[in-house]
Short mmCIF file of C-alpha atoms in Angstrom, two decimals:
data_model
loop_
_atom_site.label_atom_id
_atom_site.label_comp_id
_atom_site.label_asym_id
_atom_site.label_seq_id
_atom_site.Cartn_x
_atom_site.Cartn_y
_atom_site.Cartn_z
CA UNK A 839 107.59 32.08 44.46
CA UNK A 840 106.15 29.34 42.73
CA UNK A 841 105.37 25.67 43.47
CA UNK A 842 105.15 26.61 47.54
CA UNK A 843 103.13 23.35 49.41
CA UNK A 844 101.59 26.32 51.23
CA UNK A 845 101.41 29.52 48.90
CA UNK A 846 99.12 31.27 51.61
CA UNK A 847 100.65 30.83 54.48
CA UNK A 848 101.44 33.51 57.60
CA UNK A 849 104.04 33.29 59.45
CA UNK A 850 103.04 32.10 63.07
CA UNK A 851 105.36 33.27 66.30
CA UNK A 852 105.71 32.24 69.38
CA UNK A 853 107.89 33.60 72.32
CA UNK A 854 110.15 30.92 74.45
CA UNK A 855 110.81 32.50 77.35
CA UNK A 856 113.21 29.41 78.89
CA UNK A 857 113.57 28.48 82.55
CA UNK A 858 117.01 26.96 82.30
CA UNK A 859 119.03 27.35 79.01
CA UNK A 860 122.78 28.74 77.90
CA UNK A 861 121.29 31.16 74.95
CA UNK A 862 120.15 33.93 77.02
CA UNK A 863 122.50 36.79 77.52
CA UNK A 864 122.75 37.01 81.16
CA UNK A 865 125.75 39.57 81.64
CA UNK A 866 124.12 42.36 79.38
CA UNK A 867 123.30 45.28 81.54
CA UNK A 868 119.33 45.08 79.26
CA UNK A 869 119.11 41.47 81.09
CA UNK A 870 116.49 41.46 83.52
CA UNK A 871 115.83 39.59 86.41
CA UNK A 872 114.35 36.43 85.41
CA UNK A 873 112.59 35.98 88.72
CA UNK A 874 111.29 39.49 88.58
CA UNK A 875 107.30 39.74 87.38
CA UNK A 876 107.95 42.88 85.61
CA UNK A 877 110.35 41.15 82.89
CA UNK A 878 107.61 38.54 82.29
CA UNK A 879 105.09 41.82 81.64
CA UNK A 880 107.41 43.72 79.99
CA UNK A 881 107.67 40.57 77.51
CA UNK A 882 104.10 39.50 77.16
CA UNK A 883 103.47 43.41 76.52
CA UNK A 884 105.66 43.49 73.68
CA UNK A 885 104.74 40.17 71.91
CA UNK A 886 101.27 40.82 72.12
CA UNK A 887 101.53 44.24 70.13
CA UNK A 888 103.67 42.44 67.63
CA UNK A 889 100.58 40.03 67.39
CA UNK A 890 102.58 36.77 68.50
CA UNK A 891 100.31 33.62 68.67
CA UNK A 892 101.95 32.23 72.33
CA UNK A 893 103.81 33.60 75.00
CA UNK A 894 104.85 29.59 76.10
CA UNK A 895 106.78 29.15 79.67
CA UNK A 896 109.21 26.57 80.35
CA UNK A 897 109.17 24.59 83.78
CA UNK A 898 111.82 23.21 86.32
CA UNK A 899 110.72 21.10 88.59
CA UNK A 900 114.32 21.23 90.20
CA UNK A 901 118.05 23.06 89.72
CA UNK A 902 119.18 20.86 86.89
CA UNK A 903 122.91 19.38 88.59
CA UNK A 904 125.38 17.06 87.30
CA UNK A 905 126.94 14.22 89.33
CA UNK A 906 125.87 16.90 92.75
CA UNK A 907 126.77 20.03 91.10
CA UNK A 908 124.10 22.55 90.22
CA UNK A 909 124.76 23.80 86.75
CA UNK A 910 125.57 27.90 86.73
CA UNK A 911 123.28 29.03 84.42
CA UNK A 912 120.15 27.46 86.15
CA UNK A 913 117.56 29.72 87.47
CA UNK A 914 116.80 29.78 91.14
CA UNK A 915 113.91 31.00 92.19
CA UNK A 916 111.20 31.10 88.80
CA UNK A 917 107.31 31.18 89.75
CA UNK A 918 105.32 28.33 89.04
CA UNK A 919 104.76 28.49 85.44
CA UNK A 920 100.38 27.92 86.09
CA UNK A 921 100.58 30.63 88.37
CA UNK A 922 102.88 32.94 86.30
CA UNK A 923 100.53 32.49 83.94
CA UNK A 924 97.54 33.25 85.93
CA UNK A 925 98.88 36.57 86.71
CA UNK A 926 99.62 37.44 82.70
CA UNK A 927 96.21 36.38 81.75
CA UNK A 928 94.77 39.57 83.89
CA UNK A 929 97.16 41.83 82.23
CA UNK A 930 96.66 40.49 78.04
CA UNK A 931 93.44 40.37 76.08
CA UNK A 932 94.47 37.87 72.96
CA UNK A 933 97.79 36.20 72.80
CA UNK A 934 98.10 32.64 74.04
CA UNK A 935 99.10 31.69 77.17
CA UNK A 936 101.69 28.08 76.96
CA UNK A 937 102.10 26.39 80.31
CA UNK A 938 104.67 23.38 80.00
CA UNK A 939 103.87 21.24 82.39
CA UNK A 940 104.80 17.26 83.21
CA UNK A 941 103.05 14.00 82.89
CA UNK A 942 105.40 11.59 85.10
CA UNK A 943 105.35 13.80 88.09
CA UNK A 944 101.53 15.42 88.14
CA UNK A 945 98.19 13.35 88.76
CA UNK A 946 95.60 14.04 85.33
CA UNK A 947 92.88 15.03 88.37
CA UNK A 948 94.67 18.22 89.50
CA UNK A 949 96.50 19.07 86.15
CA UNK A 950 93.63 18.89 84.00
CA UNK A 951 91.34 21.26 86.98
CA UNK A 952 94.50 24.01 86.88
CA UNK A 953 94.88 23.57 82.99
CA UNK A 954 90.95 24.31 82.11
CA UNK A 955 91.39 26.91 85.16
CA UNK A 956 93.81 28.75 83.26
CA UNK A 957 91.61 28.17 80.37
CA UNK A 958 88.41 29.69 81.44
CA UNK A 959 90.04 32.77 83.43
CA UNK A 960 91.79 33.92 80.18
CA UNK A 961 88.59 33.18 77.81
CA UNK A 962 90.71 30.29 75.84
CA UNK A 963 94.22 31.21 75.31
CA UNK A 964 95.56 28.29 77.57
CA UNK A 965 97.95 25.95 76.12
CA UNK A 966 99.50 22.73 77.57
CA UNK A 967 103.18 21.96 76.49
CA UNK A 968 103.73 18.40 77.27
CA UNK A 969 106.84 17.21 78.80
CA UNK A 970 107.91 13.60 80.05
CA UNK A 971 110.91 14.15 82.36
CA UNK A 972 113.12 11.65 82.77
CA UNK A 973 116.13 12.57 84.88
CA UNK A 974 116.92 11.19 87.73
CA UNK A 975 117.43 14.36 89.85
CA UNK A 976 113.95 15.64 89.27
CA UNK A 977 112.52 12.18 90.25
CA UNK A 978 114.23 12.22 93.27
CA UNK A 979 112.22 15.58 94.34
CA UNK A 980 108.81 12.78 93.49
CA UNK A 981 110.22 9.82 94.32
CA UNK A 982 107.15 6.82 94.18
CA UNK A 983 108.97 3.77 92.97
CA UNK A 984 111.94 5.24 91.00
CA UNK A 985 111.12 7.75 87.51
CA UNK A 986 110.21 5.69 84.21
CA UNK A 987 112.06 4.16 81.33
CA UNK A 988 111.44 5.89 78.24
CA UNK A 989 108.64 3.88 76.71
CA UNK A 990 106.68 3.99 80.16
CA UNK A 991 106.84 7.58 79.49
CA UNK A 992 105.18 7.82 77.05
CA UNK A 993 102.43 5.83 77.52
CA UNK A 994 101.94 7.11 81.01
CA UNK A 995 101.92 10.81 79.03
CA UNK A 996 99.39 9.32 75.82
CA UNK A 997 97.03 8.18 78.51
CA UNK A 998 97.57 10.97 81.25
CA UNK A 999 96.43 13.57 77.53
CA UNK A 1000 93.39 11.22 77.10
CA UNK A 1001 92.05 10.89 80.84
CA UNK A 1002 92.61 14.74 80.70
CA UNK A 1003 90.30 15.13 77.49
CA UNK A 1004 87.84 13.11 79.13
CA UNK A 1005 87.57 15.41 81.86
CA UNK A 1006 87.51 18.28 79.95
CA UNK A 1007 84.71 16.79 77.95
CA UNK A 1008 82.15 15.76 80.84
CA UNK A 1009 81.03 19.32 81.58
CA UNK A 1010 78.55 19.70 78.89
CA UNK A 1011 77.40 23.35 80.69
CA UNK A 1012 75.14 22.46 83.42
CA UNK A 1013 75.39 18.93 84.20
CA UNK A 1014 78.80 16.65 84.16
CA UNK A 1015 79.50 12.81 84.12
CA UNK A 1016 82.56 11.47 86.57
CA UNK A 1017 85.26 10.10 84.53
CA UNK A 1018 86.94 6.83 85.95
CA UNK A 1019 90.57 4.76 84.80
CA UNK A 1020 92.02 2.03 85.59
CA UNK A 1021 94.42 1.21 83.18
CA UNK A 1022 97.76 0.11 85.17
CA UNK A 1023 98.70 3.91 85.28
CA UNK A 1024 95.87 5.40 87.15
CA UNK A 1025 93.20 4.20 89.36
CA UNK A 1026 90.82 7.19 89.41
CA UNK A 1027 87.43 8.43 89.51
CA UNK A 1028 87.33 12.24 88.61
CA UNK A 1029 84.49 14.38 89.03
CA UNK A 1030 85.32 17.29 87.11
CA UNK A 1031 85.25 21.06 89.11
CA UNK A 1032 85.61 23.37 86.00
CA UNK A 1033 83.76 24.15 82.99
CA UNK A 1034 84.25 24.25 79.80
CA UNK A 1035 86.33 27.22 78.13
CA UNK A 1036 85.12 28.86 74.69
CA UNK A 1037 88.24 27.02 72.69
CA UNK A 1038 86.66 23.57 74.27
CA UNK A 1039 90.22 22.04 75.55
CA UNK A 1040 93.79 23.93 76.08
CA UNK A 1041 95.62 23.60 72.57
CA UNK A 1042 98.12 20.51 73.04
CA UNK A 1043 101.73 21.30 72.37
CA UNK A 1044 104.14 18.30 72.55
CA UNK A 1045 108.19 18.80 72.72
CA UNK A 1046 109.90 16.04 71.81
CA UNK A 1047 111.92 14.37 68.53
CA UNK A 1048 112.02 10.66 69.35
CA UNK A 1049 110.62 8.34 66.97
CA UNK A 1050 108.17 7.59 69.95
CA UNK A 1051 107.30 11.47 70.86
CA UNK A 1052 107.14 12.27 66.94
CA UNK A 1053 103.77 9.34 67.18
CA UNK A 1054 103.02 10.39 70.40
CA UNK A 1055 102.09 13.94 69.09
CA UNK A 1056 101.04 12.70 65.63
CA UNK A 1057 98.16 10.87 67.78
CA UNK A 1058 97.91 13.76 70.31
CA UNK A 1059 99.27 16.83 69.96
CA UNK A 1060 97.91 20.36 68.02
CA UNK A 1061 101.34 21.39 67.74
CA UNK A 1062 104.77 19.96 67.80
CA UNK A 1063 107.73 22.19 69.09
CA UNK A 1064 110.61 21.06 67.79
CA UNK A 1065 114.48 21.19 67.54
CA UNK A 1066 114.79 21.63 64.32
CA UNK A 1067 115.18 26.07 63.97
CA UNK A 1068 118.38 26.47 62.04
CA UNK A 1069 118.68 24.67 58.75
CA UNK A 1070 115.13 24.76 56.37
CA UNK A 1071 116.44 21.32 54.30
CA UNK A 1072 116.38 19.57 57.96
CA UNK A 1073 112.99 21.27 59.38
CA UNK A 1074 111.30 20.00 56.46
CA UNK A 1075 112.45 16.57 56.57
CA UNK A 1076 111.55 16.79 59.81
CA UNK A 1077 107.75 18.52 59.34
CA UNK A 1078 107.56 15.88 56.41
CA UNK A 1079 108.18 12.88 59.00
CA UNK A 1080 105.56 14.28 61.26
CA UNK A 1081 103.04 14.46 58.89
CA UNK A 1082 103.41 10.92 57.32
CA UNK A 1083 102.74 9.93 61.06
CA UNK A 1084 99.89 12.25 61.55
CA UNK A 1085 98.14 10.72 58.49
CA UNK A 1086 99.03 6.93 59.61
CA UNK A 1087 96.64 8.49 62.96
CA UNK A 1088 93.83 8.79 60.69
CA UNK A 1089 94.20 12.64 61.15
CA UNK A 1090 94.74 15.08 58.33
CA UNK A 1091 98.29 15.66 57.24
CA UNK A 1092 97.59 19.63 57.92
CA UNK A 1093 96.40 18.74 61.97
CA UNK A 1094 99.60 19.20 64.02
CA UNK A 1095 101.56 22.56 63.08
CA UNK A 1096 105.05 22.74 63.09
CA UNK A 1097 106.97 25.34 65.94
CA UNK A 1098 110.51 25.31 65.66
CA UNK A 1099 112.55 26.78 68.63
CA UNK A 1100 114.80 29.25 67.27
CA UNK A 1101 116.82 32.57 67.86
CA UNK A 1102 116.33 35.54 65.63
CA UNK A 1103 119.09 38.46 64.92
CA UNK A 1104 117.88 41.51 63.11
CA UNK A 1105 120.23 44.42 62.17
CA UNK A 1106 119.80 47.63 60.59
CA UNK A 1107 122.06 46.57 57.33
CA UNK A 1108 123.85 43.60 56.18
CA UNK A 1109 126.95 45.52 57.22
CA UNK A 1110 125.99 44.91 60.78
CA UNK A 1111 124.25 41.46 60.58
CA UNK A 1112 127.74 39.22 61.07
CA UNK A 1113 129.09 41.45 63.47
CA UNK A 1114 125.54 41.66 65.32
CA UNK A 1115 125.73 38.23 65.64
CA UNK A 1116 128.93 37.43 66.81
CA UNK A 1117 128.47 39.72 69.25
CA UNK A 1118 125.37 37.38 70.27
CA UNK A 1119 127.52 34.23 69.85
CA UNK A 1120 130.54 35.65 72.24
CA UNK A 1121 128.18 36.86 74.69
CA UNK A 1122 126.50 33.49 75.13
CA UNK A 1123 129.54 31.64 76.10
CA UNK A 1124 130.99 32.39 79.45
CA UNK A 1125 134.41 32.92 80.34
CA UNK A 1126 136.21 29.36 80.89
CA UNK A 1127 136.29 27.71 83.49
CA UNK A 1128 139.82 28.14 85.90
CA UNK A 1129 140.10 23.88 85.78
CA UNK A 1130 140.26 21.86 82.60
CA UNK A 1131 136.97 20.05 82.92
CA UNK A 1132 137.79 15.94 83.60
CA UNK A 1133 136.11 13.72 80.94
CA UNK A 1134 133.60 11.46 82.40
CA UNK A 1135 131.24 9.07 81.56
CA UNK A 1136 127.31 10.13 80.93
CA UNK A 1137 124.59 7.58 82.04
CA UNK A 1138 121.75 9.39 80.31
CA UNK A 1139 119.98 9.87 83.65
CA UNK A 1140 122.17 12.31 85.15
CA UNK A 1141 122.89 14.47 81.94
CA UNK A 1142 122.35 15.21 78.53
CA UNK A 1143 124.01 12.06 76.46
CA UNK A 1144 124.85 14.18 73.35
CA UNK A 1145 121.81 12.06 71.28
CA UNK A 1146 123.82 8.63 71.82
CA UNK A 1147 127.40 9.69 71.06
CA UNK A 1148 130.75 8.99 72.69
CA UNK A 1149 131.19 11.64 75.16
CA UNK A 1150 135.02 10.53 75.29
CA UNK A 1151 135.07 10.70 71.91
CA UNK A 1152 133.95 13.89 71.25
CA UNK A 1153 135.66 15.51 74.28
CA UNK A 1154 139.08 13.97 73.07
CA UNK A 1155 138.38 15.62 69.37
CA UNK A 1156 137.61 19.10 71.12
CA UNK A 1157 140.92 18.53 72.85
CA UNK A 1158 142.73 17.97 69.10
CA UNK A 1159 141.06 20.78 67.67
CA UNK A 1160 142.24 23.35 70.00
CA UNK A 1161 145.73 22.19 70.90
CA UNK A 1162 146.38 22.15 67.25
CA UNK A 1163 144.54 25.75 66.68
CA UNK A 1164 145.86 26.63 70.00
CA UNK A 1165 142.70 27.44 71.09
CA UNK A 1166 141.47 28.52 74.72
CA UNK A 1167 138.33 26.41 75.91
CA UNK A 1168 136.34 29.91 75.20
CA UNK A 1169 137.52 29.92 72.15
CA UNK A 1170 137.15 26.24 71.58
CA UNK A 1171 133.12 26.85 72.14
CA UNK A 1172 133.00 29.83 70.10
CA UNK A 1173 134.64 27.62 67.37
CA UNK A 1174 132.38 24.27 67.81
CA UNK A 1175 129.37 26.48 68.06
CA UNK A 1176 127.29 26.43 64.85
CA UNK A 1177 125.07 29.51 64.77
CA UNK A 1178 121.10 28.80 65.74
CA UNK A 1179 118.61 30.26 64.25
CA UNK A 1180 118.39 33.00 62.38
CA UNK A 1181 120.39 36.87 61.00
CA UNK A 1182 119.40 39.45 58.69
CA UNK A 1183 117.65 42.12 57.69
CA UNK A 1184 114.22 42.57 58.41
CA UNK A 1185 113.39 42.30 54.57
CA UNK A 1186 115.76 39.16 54.29
CA UNK A 1187 114.88 37.63 57.20
CA UNK A 1188 110.75 38.28 56.20
CA UNK A 1189 111.87 36.68 52.69
CA UNK A 1190 113.42 33.34 54.46
CA UNK A 1191 110.75 32.72 57.22
CA UNK A 1192 108.16 33.69 54.32
CA UNK A 1193 109.54 30.80 52.61
CA UNK A 1194 110.10 28.30 55.07
CA UNK A 1195 106.33 28.64 56.28
CA UNK A 1196 105.20 27.98 52.20
CA UNK A 1197 107.14 25.21 51.27
CA UNK A 1198 106.05 23.26 54.96
CA UNK A 1199 109.34 23.59 56.51
CA UNK A 1200 107.38 25.03 59.62
CA UNK A 1201 104.24 26.34 60.67
CA UNK A 1202 106.09 29.44 62.49
CA UNK A 1203 108.35 29.54 64.96
CA UNK A 1204 109.12 29.59 68.66
CA UNK A 1205 111.23 32.98 69.30
CA UNK A 1206 114.10 32.44 72.37
CA UNK A 1207 115.26 35.71 72.81
CA UNK A 1208 118.70 36.07 73.30
CA UNK A 1209 117.79 39.41 75.42
CA UNK A 1210 115.24 39.12 78.61
CA UNK A 1211 112.88 41.23 78.49
CA UNK A 1212 113.83 43.53 75.49
CA UNK A 1213 115.04 40.71 72.75
CA UNK A 1214 111.50 41.26 71.23
CA UNK A 1215 112.19 44.79 70.18
CA UNK A 1216 113.74 44.09 67.16
CA UNK A 1217 111.16 41.48 66.12
CA UNK A 1218 108.32 43.22 67.07
CA UNK A 1219 109.45 47.03 65.79
CA UNK A 1220 111.04 45.71 61.90
CA UNK A 1221 110.39 41.87 61.09
CA UNK A 1222 106.76 42.15 61.61
CA UNK A 1223 106.03 45.47 59.36
CA UNK A 1224 108.19 43.52 57.19
CA UNK A 1225 106.42 40.60 57.11
CA UNK A 1226 103.21 42.14 56.67
CA UNK A 1227 104.26 43.79 53.74
CA UNK A 1228 104.50 40.54 51.92
CA UNK A 1229 100.91 38.93 53.49
CA UNK A 1230 102.90 36.75 55.15
CA UNK A 1231 101.98 37.94 59.08
CA UNK A 1232 98.52 39.10 60.79
CA UNK A 1233 97.10 42.69 61.08
CA UNK A 1234 95.31 41.45 63.76
CA UNK A 1235 94.35 38.86 65.90
CA UNK A 1236 92.03 36.46 64.08
CA UNK A 1237 89.58 35.93 67.26
CA UNK A 1238 89.89 35.88 71.12
CA UNK A 1239 91.13 31.97 71.14
CA UNK A 1240 94.67 30.49 70.49
CA UNK A 1241 93.10 28.24 68.44
CA UNK A 1242 91.41 30.19 66.28
CA UNK A 1243 94.99 32.30 66.31
CA UNK A 1244 96.59 29.64 64.89
CA UNK A 1245 93.61 28.29 62.64
CA UNK A 1246 93.39 24.84 64.45
CA UNK A 1247 90.44 22.95 64.11
CA UNK A 1248 88.11 21.74 67.19
CA UNK A 1249 89.57 19.53 69.75
CA UNK A 1250 90.39 16.09 68.65
CA UNK A 1251 87.33 14.74 70.97
CA UNK A 1252 84.47 17.43 69.61
CA UNK A 1253 84.92 16.91 66.32
CA UNK A 1254 81.51 15.44 64.04
#
């Protein structure tokens, strides 16, 4: 490979154990419980055996619904992310532990303390995926004068993160100084109760694709978790945009890593690749409902707004395609579902993923297994060795903290 932006870059992997999704195959006999601790244990042990950087937990503060009807694929009874990660910290030695935590409905003193506790107890392996939920059904659980609008959510998030950093910085090992704030969002005086961890602060992830979200990540995050994990040119455009924003924020262009969420399907032969990828797609689409769904407007707070497109126009177009091709509802979903992520033999995938990180399209990948907890086995047993043969994947953990695994600089507020 020549003319690559980062010719010696290596692939980083995280594994994303989602709380809510439609990409996990629930009906397969190999699928485990989403609530049973053994499922989490098996997946994270496989990830650590494969030298993955991080185990990434989603979080849902309320079951998802649309106009009062709970989504069929939501997970009922899922444990709290920080509690689950605290138990997994005791069963692992090196892998990072990423907790998705909300800045709209949490409070800085409490969340900073709980994240610092996980960071100390794990020996410096904690990370915080900062999210700013805006939907009304989650807000109803915490209603304190209404949920914030989009711009205010990010302003609160940035002040929340900055305040948490001040709390983590305020304990020098023997003494601490109270942290106060009166900025319109937070009127507090916080006395920290947890010492600093070996990595200084938990690593900050940020998941957000809007211009406001990207600017927030450029100013505040160590890693940005994106949705650009299928097309390399699309991912490169996103990464270049993030790099421009990072430099504009006064940071080195490589100061924020990009980790797109993705799916990886590994097959033994080229002939099996298409067959397995098709099987995965078909299993991800559940049987069609007995009734024909009614087209309804989506208000942007009760459900996904499909990136600002008119939902009625989309539905009308899908109905036209179905009628022309005599598709059933399930066949239409399969027809309109673009393939997510990657599919190939281990050798093909190793070449492709190496090109991604060395061309600057991403720093690594946050993999969503299509089967839980066994969906990482092919990646760890086949893809990781193929990457190592290309000197594109570590052969051992480089340190003890997540910040070391990812090659990150010290926390933003602790640089000389």
